mmCIF file of C-alpha atoms and ligand atoms in Angstrom:
data_model
loop_
_atom_site.group_PDB
_atom_site.id
_atom_site.type_symbol
_atom_site.label_atom_id
_atom_site.label_comp_id
_atom_site.label_asym_id
_atom_site.label_seq_id
_atom_site.Cartn_x
_atom_site.Cartn_y
_atom_site.Cartn_z
ATOM 1 C CA MET A 628 123.408 -13.159 65.646
ATOM 2 C CA LYS A 629 126.815 -12.108 64.391
ATOM 3 C CA ILE A 630 129.722 -14.524 64.751
ATOM 4 C CA VAL A 631 133.302 -13.574 64.006
ATOM 5 C CA VAL A 632 135.209 -16.349 62.254
ATOM 6 C CA ALA A 633 138.740 -15.991 63.606
ATOM 7 C CA THR A 634 140.813 -17.412 60.777
ATOM 8 C CA SER A 635 143.074 -15.896 58.173
ATOM 9 C CA ASN A 636 143.168 -19.145 56.211
ATOM 10 C CA ALA A 637 141.007 -18.623 53.100
ATOM 11 C CA GLY A 638 140.539 -22.374 52.565
ATOM 12 C CA LYS A 639 139.128 -22.902 56.041
ATOM 13 C CA LEU A 640 136.926 -19.839 55.747
ATOM 14 C CA LYS A 641 135.342 -21.107 52.531
ATOM 15 C CA GLU A 642 134.519 -24.489 54.096
ATOM 16 C CA ILE A 643 133.143 -22.929 57.293
ATOM 17 C CA ALA A 644 131.023 -20.376 55.398
ATOM 18 C CA ARG A 645 129.526 -23.091 53.179
ATOM 19 C CA LEU A 646 128.521 -25.307 56.098
ATOM 20 C CA LEU A 647 126.962 -22.430 58.042
ATOM 21 C CA ALA A 648 125.314 -20.744 55.041
ATOM 22 C CA ASP A 649 121.796 -21.890 55.991
ATOM 23 C CA GLN A 650 122.125 -21.014 59.687
ATOM 24 C CA PRO A 651 120.539 -17.966 61.373
ATOM 25 C CA VAL A 652 123.910 -16.302 61.898
ATOM 26 C CA GLU A 653 125.859 -13.609 60.082
ATOM 27 C CA LEU A 654 129.523 -14.487 59.704
ATOM 28 C CA ILE A 655 132.078 -11.705 60.041
ATOM 29 C CA ASN A 656 135.534 -12.266 58.600
ATOM 30 C CA LEU A 657 138.744 -11.007 60.169
ATOM 31 C CA ALA A 658 139.302 -9.059 56.933
ATOM 32 C CA ASP A 659 136.147 -7.017 57.714
ATOM 33 C CA LEU A 660 137.479 -5.857 61.087
ATOM 34 C CA ASP A 661 139.394 -2.592 61.565
ATOM 35 C CA SER A 662 142.115 -4.235 63.576
ATOM 36 C CA VAL A 663 142.887 -7.749 64.651
ATOM 37 C CA PRO A 664 144.970 -8.516 67.733
ATOM 38 C CA GLU A 665 148.062 -10.611 67.219
ATOM 39 C CA ILE A 666 147.546 -14.237 68.202
ATOM 40 C CA VAL A 667 150.523 -16.382 69.139
ATOM 41 C CA GLU A 668 149.611 -20.038 68.628
ATOM 42 C CA ASP A 669 151.831 -21.514 71.326
ATOM 43 C CA GLY A 670 149.497 -24.163 72.753
ATOM 44 C CA ASP A 671 150.448 -27.846 72.867
ATOM 45 C CA THR A 672 147.034 -28.983 71.705
ATOM 46 C CA PHE A 673 144.545 -28.120 68.965
ATOM 47 C CA ALA A 674 141.982 -27.314 71.663
ATOM 48 C CA ALA A 675 144.270 -24.875 73.475
ATOM 49 C CA ASN A 676 145.134 -23.041 70.258
ATOM 50 C CA ALA A 677 141.532 -22.896 69.030
ATOM 51 C CA GLU A 678 140.390 -21.510 72.370
ATOM 52 C CA LYS A 679 143.189 -18.947 72.452
ATOM 53 C CA LYS A 680 142.386 -17.694 68.940
ATOM 54 C CA ALA A 681 138.658 -17.460 69.650
ATOM 55 C CA LEU A 682 139.072 -15.859 73.075
ATOM 56 C CA THR A 683 141.554 -13.226 71.853
ATOM 57 C CA VAL A 684 139.217 -12.149 69.052
ATOM 58 C CA ALA A 685 136.031 -12.371 71.163
ATOM 59 C CA ARG A 686 137.575 -10.101 73.810
ATOM 60 C CA ALA A 687 138.865 -7.630 71.201
ATOM 61 C CA THR A 688 135.599 -7.412 69.237
ATOM 62 C CA GLY A 689 132.993 -8.031 71.944
ATOM 63 C CA GLN A 690 131.396 -10.561 69.565
ATOM 64 C CA PRO A 691 130.857 -14.325 69.806
ATOM 65 C CA THR A 692 133.754 -15.912 67.939
ATOM 66 C CA LEU A 693 134.442 -19.222 66.245
ATOM 67 C CA ALA A 694 138.022 -20.406 65.717
ATOM 68 C CA ASP A 695 139.382 -23.549 64.086
ATOM 69 C CA ASP A 696 142.675 -25.128 65.000
ATOM 70 C CA SER A 697 143.460 -28.123 62.881
ATOM 71 C CA GLY A 698 146.272 -30.114 61.402
ATOM 72 C CA LEU A 699 147.681 -33.328 60.122
ATOM 73 C CA THR A 700 149.065 -36.080 62.352
ATOM 74 C CA VAL A 701 151.237 -38.767 60.791
ATOM 75 C CA ALA A 702 151.866 -41.905 62.868
ATOM 76 C CA ALA A 703 155.255 -42.668 61.220
ATOM 77 C CA LEU A 704 156.405 -39.164 62.230
ATOM 78 C CA GLY A 705 155.349 -39.529 65.861
ATOM 79 C CA GLY A 706 152.249 -37.390 65.291
ATOM 80 C CA ALA A 707 154.020 -34.567 63.415
ATOM 81 C CA PRO A 708 153.355 -32.047 62.005
ATOM 82 C CA GLY A 709 150.373 -31.850 64.437
ATOM 83 C CA VAL A 710 149.833 -28.407 65.939
ATOM 84 C CA HIS A 711 152.743 -27.160 63.803
ATOM 85 C CA SER A 712 151.048 -28.112 60.500
ATOM 86 C CA ALA A 713 150.766 -24.537 59.208
ATOM 87 C CA ARG A 714 154.460 -23.847 59.885
ATOM 88 C CA TYR A 715 156.006 -27.266 59.196
ATOM 89 C CA ALA A 716 158.536 -25.911 56.677
ATOM 90 C CA GLY A 717 159.241 -22.698 58.593
ATOM 91 C CA GLU A 718 157.572 -19.608 60.013
ATOM 92 C CA ASN A 719 156.190 -18.187 56.741
ATOM 93 C CA ALA A 720 155.973 -21.462 54.852
ATOM 94 C CA ASP A 721 153.282 -21.818 52.214
ATOM 95 C CA ASP A 722 151.291 -24.984 51.451
ATOM 96 C CA ALA A 723 153.705 -26.104 48.719
ATOM 97 C CA ALA A 724 156.720 -25.876 51.048
ATOM 98 C CA ASN A 725 154.885 -27.738 53.831
ATOM 99 C CA ASN A 726 153.903 -30.492 51.390
ATOM 100 C CA ARG A 727 157.516 -30.772 50.200
ATOM 101 C CA ARG A 728 158.764 -31.139 53.777
ATOM 102 C CA LEU A 729 156.145 -33.804 54.501
ATOM 103 C CA LEU A 730 157.243 -35.803 51.443
ATOM 104 C CA GLN A 731 160.901 -35.472 52.475
ATOM 105 C CA GLU A 732 160.183 -36.696 55.993
ATOM 106 C CA LEU A 733 158.298 -39.693 54.614
ATOM 107 C CA GLU A 734 160.823 -40.582 51.931
ATOM 108 C CA GLY A 735 161.334 -44.350 51.881
ATOM 109 C CA VAL A 736 158.397 -45.017 54.204
ATOM 110 C CA PRO A 737 156.260 -47.765 52.605
ATOM 111 C CA GLU A 738 152.582 -47.281 51.754
ATOM 112 C CA SER A 739 151.473 -49.504 54.657
ATOM 113 C CA GLU A 740 153.110 -47.117 57.151
ATOM 114 C CA ARG A 741 151.910 -43.821 55.711
ATOM 115 C CA SER A 742 148.653 -43.594 57.628
ATOM 116 C CA ALA A 743 147.642 -40.137 58.801
ATOM 117 C CA ALA A 744 144.706 -38.241 60.223
ATOM 118 C CA PHE A 745 143.336 -34.737 59.968
ATOM 119 C CA VAL A 746 142.130 -33.332 63.270
ATOM 120 C CA CYS A 747 139.996 -30.260 63.921
ATOM 121 C CA ASP A 748 139.050 -28.469 67.112
ATOM 122 C CA LEU A 749 136.481 -25.709 66.755
ATOM 123 C CA ALA A 750 136.155 -23.345 69.699
ATOM 124 C CA PHE A 751 133.109 -21.124 70.090
ATOM 125 C CA VAL A 752 133.781 -18.396 72.643
ATOM 126 C CA LEU A 753 131.660 -15.585 74.080
ATOM 127 C CA PRO A 754 133.273 -12.269 75.081
ATOM 128 C CA ASP A 755 132.719 -13.206 78.760
ATOM 129 C CA GLY A 756 135.043 -16.201 78.271
ATOM 130 C CA ARG A 757 132.515 -19.035 78.121
ATOM 131 C CA CYS A 758 133.789 -21.619 75.638
ATOM 132 C CA TRP A 759 132.482 -24.702 73.826
ATOM 133 C CA HIS A 760 134.559 -27.157 71.780
ATOM 134 C CA PHE A 761 133.503 -29.264 68.791
ATOM 135 C CA THR A 762 135.868 -31.786 67.254
ATOM 136 C CA GLY A 763 136.316 -33.977 64.198
ATOM 137 C CA LYS A 764 138.856 -36.459 62.867
ATOM 138 C CA MET A 765 139.401 -38.189 59.520
ATOM 139 C CA ALA A 766 141.802 -41.011 58.648
ATOM 140 C CA GLY A 767 143.708 -41.373 55.395
ATOM 141 C CA ARG A 768 147.114 -42.051 53.864
ATOM 142 C CA ILE A 769 149.917 -39.800 52.598
ATOM 143 C CA LEU A 770 150.771 -40.346 48.913
ATOM 144 C CA ASN A 771 154.243 -40.085 47.357
ATOM 145 C CA GLU A 772 153.152 -37.146 45.210
ATOM 146 C CA GLY A 773 150.281 -34.675 45.120
ATOM 147 C CA ARG A 774 147.046 -35.237 43.191
ATOM 148 C CA GLY A 775 144.342 -32.649 42.478
ATOM 149 C CA THR A 776 144.023 -28.880 42.662
ATOM 150 C CA GLY A 777 141.090 -28.341 45.045
ATOM 151 C CA GLY A 778 141.108 -27.676 48.771
ATOM 152 C CA PHE A 779 144.170 -26.297 50.511
ATOM 153 C CA GLY A 780 147.094 -27.285 52.727
ATOM 154 C CA TYR A 781 147.964 -30.981 52.626
ATOM 155 C CA ASP A 782 144.823 -31.962 50.654
ATOM 156 C CA PRO A 783 146.707 -33.079 47.479
ATOM 157 C CA LEU A 784 148.715 -35.616 49.513
ATOM 158 C CA PHE A 785 145.852 -36.932 51.658
ATOM 159 C CA TYR A 786 144.403 -40.063 50.023
ATOM 160 C CA LEU A 787 141.141 -41.676 51.056
ATOM 161 C CA GLU A 788 141.104 -45.384 50.247
ATOM 162 C CA GLU A 789 137.312 -45.695 50.385
ATOM 163 C CA HIS A 790 136.833 -42.770 47.960
ATOM 164 C CA GLY A 791 139.740 -43.613 45.650
ATOM 165 C CA CYS A 792 140.972 -40.015 45.521
ATOM 166 C CA THR A 793 142.692 -37.272 47.477
ATOM 167 C CA LEU A 794 140.881 -34.450 49.267
ATOM 168 C CA ALA A 795 142.160 -32.085 46.570
ATOM 169 C CA GLU A 796 140.295 -34.146 43.952
ATOM 170 C CA MET A 797 136.926 -33.650 45.681
ATOM 171 C CA PRO A 798 134.487 -30.775 45.302
ATOM 172 C CA LEU A 799 134.150 -28.662 48.461
ATOM 173 C CA ASP A 800 130.750 -30.072 49.437
ATOM 174 C CA ARG A 801 132.020 -33.649 49.290
ATOM 175 C CA LYS A 802 135.053 -32.776 51.379
ATOM 176 C CA ASN A 803 132.794 -31.002 53.894
ATOM 177 C CA ALA A 804 130.561 -34.088 54.092
ATOM 178 C CA ILE A 805 133.412 -36.241 55.435
ATOM 179 C CA SER A 806 136.196 -34.004 56.690
ATOM 180 C CA HIS A 807 137.440 -33.337 60.213
ATOM 181 C CA ARG A 808 136.221 -29.733 59.869
ATOM 182 C CA GLY A 809 132.869 -30.808 58.440
ATOM 183 C CA GLN A 810 132.307 -33.165 61.393
ATOM 184 C CA ALA A 811 133.157 -30.445 63.925
ATOM 185 C CA LEU A 812 130.975 -27.891 62.125
ATOM 186 C CA ARG A 813 127.991 -30.242 62.051
ATOM 187 C CA ARG A 814 128.371 -30.719 65.810
ATOM 188 C CA PHE A 815 128.485 -26.943 66.178
ATOM 189 C CA ARG A 816 125.361 -26.593 64.011
ATOM 190 C CA GLU A 817 123.499 -29.104 66.167
ATOM 191 C CA ALA A 818 124.419 -27.139 69.302
ATOM 192 C CA LEU A 819 123.633 -23.743 67.776
ATOM 193 C CA PRO A 820 119.961 -23.439 68.843
ATOM 194 C CA LYS A 821 120.980 -24.057 72.466
ATOM 195 C CA LEU A 822 123.961 -21.709 72.175
ATOM 196 C CA LEU A 823 121.748 -18.954 70.767
ATOM 197 C CA ARG A 824 119.449 -19.295 73.789
ATOM 198 C CA THR A 825 122.387 -18.795 76.193
ATOM 199 C CA LEU A 826 123.269 -15.403 74.681
HETATM 200 P P1 ITT B 917 144.294 -19.700 61.224
HETATM 201 O O1 ITT B 917 145.111 -20.008 62.467
HETATM 202 O O2 ITT B 917 144.291 -18.244 60.871
HETATM 203 O O3 ITT B 917 142.913 -20.290 61.287
HETATM 204 P P2 ITT B 917 146.180 -21.510 59.948
HETATM 205 O O4 ITT B 917 146.333 -22.038 58.572
HETATM 206 O O5 ITT B 917 147.419 -20.943 60.617
HETATM 207 O O6 ITT B 917 145.006 -20.428 59.948
HETATM 208 P P3 ITT B 917 146.150 -23.686 61.869
HETATM 209 O O7 ITT B 917 147.143 -23.077 62.768
HETATM 210 O O8 ITT B 917 144.946 -24.353 62.465
HETATM 211 O O9 ITT B 917 145.547 -22.624 60.853
HETATM 212 O O10 ITT B 917 146.915 -24.705 60.927
HETATM 213 C C1 ITT B 917 146.192 -25.587 60.173
HETATM 214 C C2 ITT B 917 147.089 -26.176 59.099
HETATM 215 O O11 ITT B 917 146.816 -27.574 59.006
HETATM 216 C C3 ITT B 917 146.734 -25.572 57.739
HETATM 217 O O12 ITT B 917 147.523 -24.441 57.460
HETATM 218 C C4 ITT B 917 146.997 -26.738 56.818
HETATM 219 O O13 ITT B 917 148.373 -26.793 56.525
HETATM 220 C C5 ITT B 917 146.626 -27.946 57.669
HETATM 221 N N1 ITT B 917 145.197 -28.302 57.489
HETATM 222 C C6 ITT B 917 144.184 -28.150 58.383
HETATM 223 N N2 ITT B 917 143.012 -28.537 57.851
HETATM 224 C C7 ITT B 917 143.298 -28.933 56.595
HETATM 225 C C8 ITT B 917 142.516 -29.411 55.536
HETATM 226 O O14 ITT B 917 141.195 -29.521 55.640
HETATM 227 N N3 ITT B 917 143.131 -29.722 54.393
HETATM 228 C C9 ITT B 917 144.468 -29.586 54.265
HETATM 229 N N4 ITT B 917 145.279 -29.122 55.196
HETATM 230 C C10 ITT B 917 144.702 -28.785 56.369
#
């Protein structure tokens, strides 16, 4: 079965492709499609945005589609950046600018109050509109400065006490073994045999 992976985030794509590499599915990237409809991520929740991305692409391509909406929630910032994680420092902000804004917002906040979580909602949608959600969540703490060069997004600032390093200091497979996205993808993998039978 072919599944379109509806993301233009290269970091996500790499993690998703690795965790589904041994599955009986062929992944199609947005870059391989002739045209991709514009998707406005205006939902209030990760689930709403994931479903919207997947449904838009599934309808346009006629193919089963997987979309990931994810982000960072910081308790001291009232849950921000949340669903706005990709655009925290502005519409076309890159990872470095988003990380800078996060550090600015947390300036002066002590270590004990810098707890955060990564959240992921994966939506698997069929062209007829049927939709399944798979979720994952991982707790950590935001450092005062970045560490490591791996991963993407806020990974250099996201410190895991029990591992003694940031997500950007971990190889991809280790991040996948514990991350919000890894958890959601494993739930998707478990459901895949049943999903394949419904097609
Ligand atoms: P697509 O919508 O095309 O999939 P995107 O980057 O815009 O790509 P989101 O709207 O879901 O995706 O925003 C997710 C943002 O949250 C992402 O850009 C990062 O800034 C952050 N993020 C999510 N998962 C992350 C992870 O595993 N490590 C670091 N940052 C992450």
